[in-house]
Every structure is written in structure tokens, then in C-alpha cells.
Coordinates of C-alpha atoms in Angstrom, one line a residue:
X12 CA -24.3 91.2 9.0
X13 CA -23.9 90.8 12.7
X14 CA -24.4 87.1 12.6
X15 CA -21.8 86.7 9.9
X16 CA -19.3 88.8 11.9
X17 CA -19.8 86.8 15.0
X18 CA -19.4 83.5 13.2
X19 CA -16.2 84.7 11.6
X20 CA -14.9 85.8 15.0
X21 CA -15.6 82.4 16.5
X22 CA -13.6 80.6 13.8
X23 CA -10.7 83.0 14.2
X24 CA -10.7 82.4 17.9
X25 CA -10.7 78.6 17.5
X26 CA -7.8 78.6 15.1
X27 CA -4.9 78.8 17.7
X28 CA -6.6 76.2 19.8
X29 CA -6.8 73.7 16.9
X30 CA -3.2 74.3 16.0
X31 CA -2.1 73.7 19.5
X32 CA -3.9 70.4 19.7
X33 CA -2.5 69.1 16.4
X34 CA 1.2 70.0 17.0
X35 CA 3.1 66.9 18.3
X36 CA 5.2 67.0 21.4
X37 CA 8.8 67.9 20.8
X38 CA 11.4 65.2 21.4
X39 CA 14.8 65.9 22.8
X40 CA 17.2 65.1 20.0
X41 CA 20.0 64.3 22.5
X42 CA 18.1 61.3 24.0
X43 CA 19.0 57.9 22.5
X44 CA 16.7 54.9 22.7
X45 CA 18.5 51.6 23.4
X46 CA 17.0 48.2 22.3
X47 CA 18.2 44.7 23.5
X48 CA 19.5 42.6 20.6
X49 CA 18.8 38.9 20.8
X50 CA 21.3 36.6 19.1
X51 CA 19.9 33.1 18.2
X52 CA 22.0 30.0 18.0
X53 CA 22.6 28.8 14.5
X54 CA 20.5 25.9 13.2
X55 CA 20.3 23.9 10.0
X56 CA 17.0 23.0 8.2
X57 CA 17.1 19.9 6.0
X58 CA 14.4 17.9 4.1
X59 CA 14.4 14.1 4.2
X60 CA 12.7 11.6 2.0
X61 CA 8.9 11.8 2.3
X62 CA 8.3 8.1 2.6
X63 CA 5.0 7.0 3.8
X64 CA 2.4 5.0 1.9
X65 CA 2.1 7.3 -1.1
X66 CA 3.3 6.3 -4.6
X67 CA 3.3 9.0 -7.3
X68 CA 4.1 7.0 -10.5
X69 CA 3.0 3.7 -12.1
X70 CA 3.5 1.8 -15.3
X71 CA 0.2 0.0 -15.0
X72 CA -2.3 0.8 -17.7
X73 CA 0.0 2.4 -20.2
X74 CA 3.1 0.2 -19.9
X75 CA 5.2 3.4 -19.5
X76 CA 5.9 5.1 -16.3
X77 CA 3.4 7.9 -15.8
X78 CA 2.2 10.0 -12.9
X79 CA -0.8 8.3 -11.3
X80 CA -2.8 11.6 -11.5
X81 CA -2.4 11.6 -15.3
X82 CA -3.7 8.0 -15.8
X83 CA -7.3 7.8 -17.1
X84 CA -8.2 4.8 -14.9
X85 CA -8.3 4.5 -11.2
X86 CA -5.1 3.1 -9.8
X87 CA -4.4 2.0 -6.2
X88 CA -0.9 1.2 -5.0
X89 CA 0.4 -0.5 -1.9
X90 CA 4.1 0.0 -1.2
X91 CA 6.5 -2.0 0.9
X92 CA 6.0 0.1 4.0
X93 CA 2.3 -0.6 4.0
X94 CA 2.9 -4.3 3.5
X95 CA 5.3 -4.4 6.4
X96 CA 2.9 -2.6 8.7
X97 CA 0.1 -5.0 7.8
X98 CA 2.4 -8.0 8.0
X99 CA 0.7 -9.2 4.9
X100 CA 1.4 -12.8 4.1
X101 CA -1.1 -13.1 1.2
X102 CA -2.6 -10.9 -1.4
X103 CA -5.9 -10.9 0.4
X104 CA -4.2 -9.5 3.6
X105 CA -3.0 -6.5 1.6
X106 CA -6.0 -5.9 -0.7
X107 CA -8.6 -6.2 2.0
X108 CA -7.2 -3.2 3.8
X109 CA -5.5 -1.2 1.0
X110 CA -7.8 -1.4 -2.1
X111 CA -11.6 -1.0 -2.3
X112 CA -13.7 -2.9 -4.8
X113 CA -11.6 -6.1 -4.7
X114 CA -13.0 -9.3 -3.1
X115 CA -11.8 -12.8 -2.8
X116 CA -13.4 -15.6 -4.8
X117 CA -11.6 -18.6 -3.3
X118 CA -9.6 -19.4 -0.2
X119 CA -6.5 -21.2 -1.5
X120 CA -5.7 -19.0 -4.5
X121 CA -5.5 -15.4 -5.5
X122 CA -8.7 -15.7 -7.6
X123 CA -10.4 -12.3 -7.0
X124 CA -13.2 -10.1 -8.3
X125 CA -12.5 -6.5 -9.3
X126 CA -15.6 -4.4 -9.5
X127 CA -17.6 -7.6 -9.7
X128 CA -15.6 -9.2 -12.6
X129 CA -13.4 -12.2 -12.0
X130 CA -9.7 -11.7 -12.3
X131 CA -8.0 -15.1 -11.9
X132 CA -4.8 -14.1 -13.5
X133 CA -2.3 -11.5 -12.3
X134 CA 0.7 -9.7 -13.6
X135 CA 4.2 -10.1 -12.2
X136 CA 6.5 -7.3 -13.1
X137 CA 4.1 -6.4 -15.9
X138 CA 4.0 -9.9 -17.4
X139 CA 0.8 -12.0 -17.3
X140 CA 1.3 -15.1 -15.2
X141 CA -1.1 -18.1 -15.3
X142 CA -1.1 -19.3 -11.8
X143 CA -3.9 -21.1 -9.9
X144 CA -2.0 -20.8 -6.6
X145 CA -1.2 -18.0 -4.3
X146 CA 1.4 -15.4 -5.6
X147 CA 4.4 -15.5 -3.3
X148 CA 4.7 -12.3 -1.2
X149 CA 8.2 -12.7 0.2
X150 CA 9.9 -10.6 -2.4
X151 CA 7.1 -8.3 -3.5
X152 CA 8.1 -4.6 -3.3
X153 CA 4.6 -3.2 -4.0
X154 CA 1.2 -4.1 -5.5
X155 CA -0.6 -2.0 -8.0
X156 CA -4.3 -2.4 -8.9
X157 CA -5.9 -0.7 -11.9
X158 CA -9.7 -0.7 -12.0
X159 CA -11.8 -0.7 -15.2
X160 CA -11.6 -2.7 -18.5
X161 CA -8.0 -3.4 -19.5
X162 CA -8.5 -6.1 -22.2
X163 CA -6.9 -3.9 -24.9
X164 CA -3.6 -3.7 -22.9
X165 CA -3.4 -7.0 -21.0
X166 CA -5.8 -9.4 -22.8
X167 CA -8.3 -11.8 -21.2
X168 CA -9.4 -11.9 -17.6
X169 CA -9.0 -8.1 -17.1
X170 CA -12.6 -6.9 -17.7
X171 CA -12.8 -5.4 -14.3
X172 CA -9.2 -4.5 -13.9
X173 CA -5.7 -5.9 -13.3
X174 CA -3.3 -6.6 -10.5
X175 CA 0.4 -6.2 -10.9
X176 CA 3.0 -7.6 -8.4
X177 CA 6.3 -5.7 -8.6
X178 CA 9.2 -7.6 -7.1
X179 CA 12.1 -6.0 -5.3
X180 CA 15.1 -5.2 -7.5
X181 CA 18.7 -5.3 -6.3
X182 CA 20.6 -2.0 -6.0
X183 CA 24.2 -0.8 -6.1
X184 CA 24.5 -0.9 -2.3
X185 CA 25.0 -4.1 -0.4
X186 CA 22.0 -5.1 1.7
X187 CA 21.1 -8.1 3.8
X188 CA 18.2 -8.8 6.2
X189 CA 16.4 -11.7 7.8
X190 CA 13.2 -12.1 9.7
X191 CA 10.9 -14.7 11.4
X192 CA 7.3 -15.0 12.4
X193 CA 6.2 -17.5 15.1
X194 CA 2.7 -18.0 16.2
X195 CA 0.2 -20.5 17.6
X196 CA -1.1 -23.6 15.7
X197 CA 2.4 -24.4 14.4
X198 CA 2.9 -21.1 12.6
X199 CA 6.5 -20.5 11.5
X200 CA 8.0 -18.2 8.8
X201 CA 11.6 -17.8 8.0
X202 CA 12.8 -15.2 5.5
X203 CA 16.1 -13.8 4.3
X204 CA 17.4 -11.5 1.5
X205 CA 20.9 -10.6 0.2
X206 CA 21.5 -8.1 -2.6
X207 CA 24.2 -5.9 -3.9
X208 CA 26.5 -5.0 -6.8
X209 CA 28.7 -7.6 -8.5
X210 CA 30.3 -5.0 -10.7
X211 CA 29.8 -1.5 -11.8
X212 CA 27.1 -2.6 -14.3
X213 CA 25.7 -5.7 -12.7
X214 CA 23.6 -6.1 -9.5
X215 CA 22.2 -9.3 -8.1
X216 CA 19.8 -10.3 -5.3
X217 CA 18.6 -13.6 -3.8
X218 CA 15.5 -14.0 -1.6
X219 CA 14.4 -17.2 0.2
X220 CA 11.4 -18.0 2.5
X221 CA 10.0 -21.0 4.3
X222 CA 6.6 -21.2 6.0
X223 CA 4.5 -23.7 7.8
X224 CA 1.1 -23.6 9.5
X225 CA -0.9 -26.6 11.0
X226 CA -4.3 -25.0 10.5
X227 CA -7.0 -23.7 12.8
X228 CA -9.3 -26.7 12.6
X229 CA -9.4 -30.3 13.8
X230 CA -11.0 -33.1 11.8
X231 CA -13.8 -34.6 13.9
X232 CA -13.3 -38.0 12.4
X233 CA -9.5 -38.4 12.4
X234 CA -8.6 -36.0 15.2
X235 CA -5.9 -34.4 13.0
X236 CA -5.3 -30.8 12.2
X237 CA -6.7 -29.5 8.9
X238 CA -6.5 -26.4 6.9
X239 CA -2.8 -26.1 7.1
X240 CA -0.1 -25.1 4.6
X241 CA 3.6 -25.2 4.1
X242 CA 6.1 -24.2 1.4
X243 CA 9.5 -23.0 0.3
X244 CA 10.3 -20.3 -2.2
X245 CA 13.6 -19.0 -3.7
X246 CA 14.0 -16.2 -6.2
X247 CA 17.1 -14.6 -7.8
X248 CA 17.3 -11.4 -9.8
X249 CA 20.0 -9.9 -12.0
X250 CA 20.0 -6.3 -13.2
X251 CA 22.4 -5.4 -16.0
X252 CA 22.9 -1.7 -16.7
X253 CA 23.9 -1.9 -20.3
X254 CA 23.9 1.9 -20.9
X255 CA 22.8 5.0 -19.1
X256 CA 19.3 4.6 -20.6
X257 CA 19.1 0.8 -21.0
X258 CA 18.6 -1.6 -18.1
X259 CA 17.9 -5.3 -18.5
X260 CA 16.4 -7.5 -15.7
X261 CA 16.5 -11.3 -15.5
X262 CA 14.6 -13.2 -12.8
X263 CA 14.5 -16.9 -11.8
X264 CA 12.0 -18.2 -9.3
X265 CA 11.0 -21.5 -7.8
X266 CA 8.0 -22.1 -5.5
X267 CA 7.0 -25.4 -3.9
X268 CA 3.9 -25.1 -1.6
X269 CA 1.2 -27.3 -0.3
X270 CA -2.3 -26.5 1.0
X271 CA -4.5 -28.9 2.9
X272 CA -8.1 -29.6 2.0
X273 CA -10.3 -26.6 2.8
X274 CA -12.2 -27.3 6.0
X275 CA -16.0 -27.5 5.8
X276 CA -18.9 -28.4 8.0
X277 CA -21.6 -30.9 7.1
X278 CA -25.1 -30.5 8.6
X279 CA -27.4 -33.6 8.5
X280 CA -31.2 -33.3 8.2
X281 CA -33.9 -36.0 8.3
X282 CA -34.2 -38.0 5.1
X283 CA -36.7 -36.7 2.7
X284 CA -37.1 -33.3 4.3
X285 CA -35.6 -30.0 3.0
X286 CA -35.1 -27.4 5.7
X287 CA -37.0 -24.2 5.4
X288 CA -36.1 -21.2 7.6
X289 CA -39.6 -19.9 7.3
X290 CA -41.2 -22.9 9.0
X291 CA -40.8 -24.0 12.6
X292 CA -39.6 -27.5 11.7
X293 CA -36.3 -26.0 10.4
X294 CA -34.9 -26.3 13.9
X295 CA -34.6 -30.0 14.7
X296 CA -33.8 -31.3 18.2

């Protein structure tokens, strides 16, 4: 009983002390706290066109415009900004940097291999074009490459995939530009474009280009330059907006180019002997 009474007394004695510690300090109601107000200068936030190298839609593979993410095949696209930054004069210049799995088969044409299969024909604005020369690049707006068998959609020569060149279309705003490229070995390129509206429903555009190059090599027999090229191309496009949902495009193109004989090196060996790298006699003095 004594222990219980002592314990109760201790608790009763500690009560006022605990209450005193938990009671907050009183605040004078008459005191006002002042805070400094900062006023910011007004500003406007805007969003511009994303631009860049990305392309979100393509008609390659289905012949209807679809988001690239929804297409069942692998599609790579190179837009005009990328072509300008690369200063691509040929298809090889663009595809070697922008698309994997595409290799060149020849030097003087756009005969390529896609995933190991030969693709010697390409599409131009979605139409198969039989062309054993280089496709002109002066009015190409973007290049699209679809990988995988496409014979059901585009026919022959598309076992490994297909390449589509999409040309620049005139718009309803007047636009004109010109450019030149000058380099060593007689390299010269002149290019000009004019486009704009002819009426409320008709737009037109004309693009022309001339190029020349003497080549990087010298013929050891004649002393003349070899491996050169030259050409002139002119293209015109008309776009007729028949209705709000119907647009017809007509295009006329003329290309006249010339490529010198491909340079090569001939190595002579002693008559009747075939060189063998595994034997010492391969290196003749």
C-alpha cells in the first residue's frame, strides 16, 4: 500500500510540470508581422515549331499517311533539315549517315542493297521509277526508307525494302532561294527555286540546278582528268486544290547528266604466274 501511494503522489506532482512544458508561449495579438512583396515583370511563354530531324508520319508501306509508330515495318526518314546539314548531293551521301542497313552496290547509280537484298529501283513521290542513273537531289524534300519485304505493295525489286524520294511541293506563300557550292577539282553547283500561288486554288514551283566536277583522278596515259561528272536538271510542279479534301499534283522533270568512266587501277604481274598472298613471291620487285 505504501508503494502504491508513493507512486500516485509522484504522478500527481509531475502533472503541473508536464502541463507547463506543453503550453505554447503566448503571442501578443497587437503585434503585426510584415512581409516584403516581390512583383515580377510580366512575361509571355510561347511554343514554336519543334523542327529538328524527326518525322512523325509516312505514307510508305501502306500508301496512306500513318504515324510511323503504327507501321508494322521499320521506317527511317531523312528530312530537308538533315539533308541541308549533310550537304548531301547524292543518295549515298544521305543514306550512309541517316539509315542503317543500306549499302551501295555501284558508284555511278543509286543501285543499293537493303538488308542484303538488291534494290535497283526507287520510288519518286510514291511511284516506281525505272532509272539506272542517280536520282536528282536538288528538289528532294525528304527520303523515306522502309525495311523488310514490300513486294505485295510495290512489286519487284523490293525484297529487302524500298526507298521513296518525296519532292518539295509549292505552297500558298511566295518563296525564292538560290545557292552555290564551289570546291577544288573544278567542282561547281548552282541551284535556284521559285514557288508560290498562281490563284486561290493553284500553286506552282520551278527548281533548276547545274553541276560540274572534273574528278579526283588523272589518267596516267593521257594526262587528263577522269572520274568527273556534269549535268543540268529542271523540274516544275503544279498543285491544284480542287476541293477542301481533294488535291491534285502534276510534275514535269528533265534531267541531262554525264558521268565519266569509273577510274580503276591495273596491276601487272609476270606472265604465267598468279599472285598468292600466302607465298613470298607475291611481292615482286
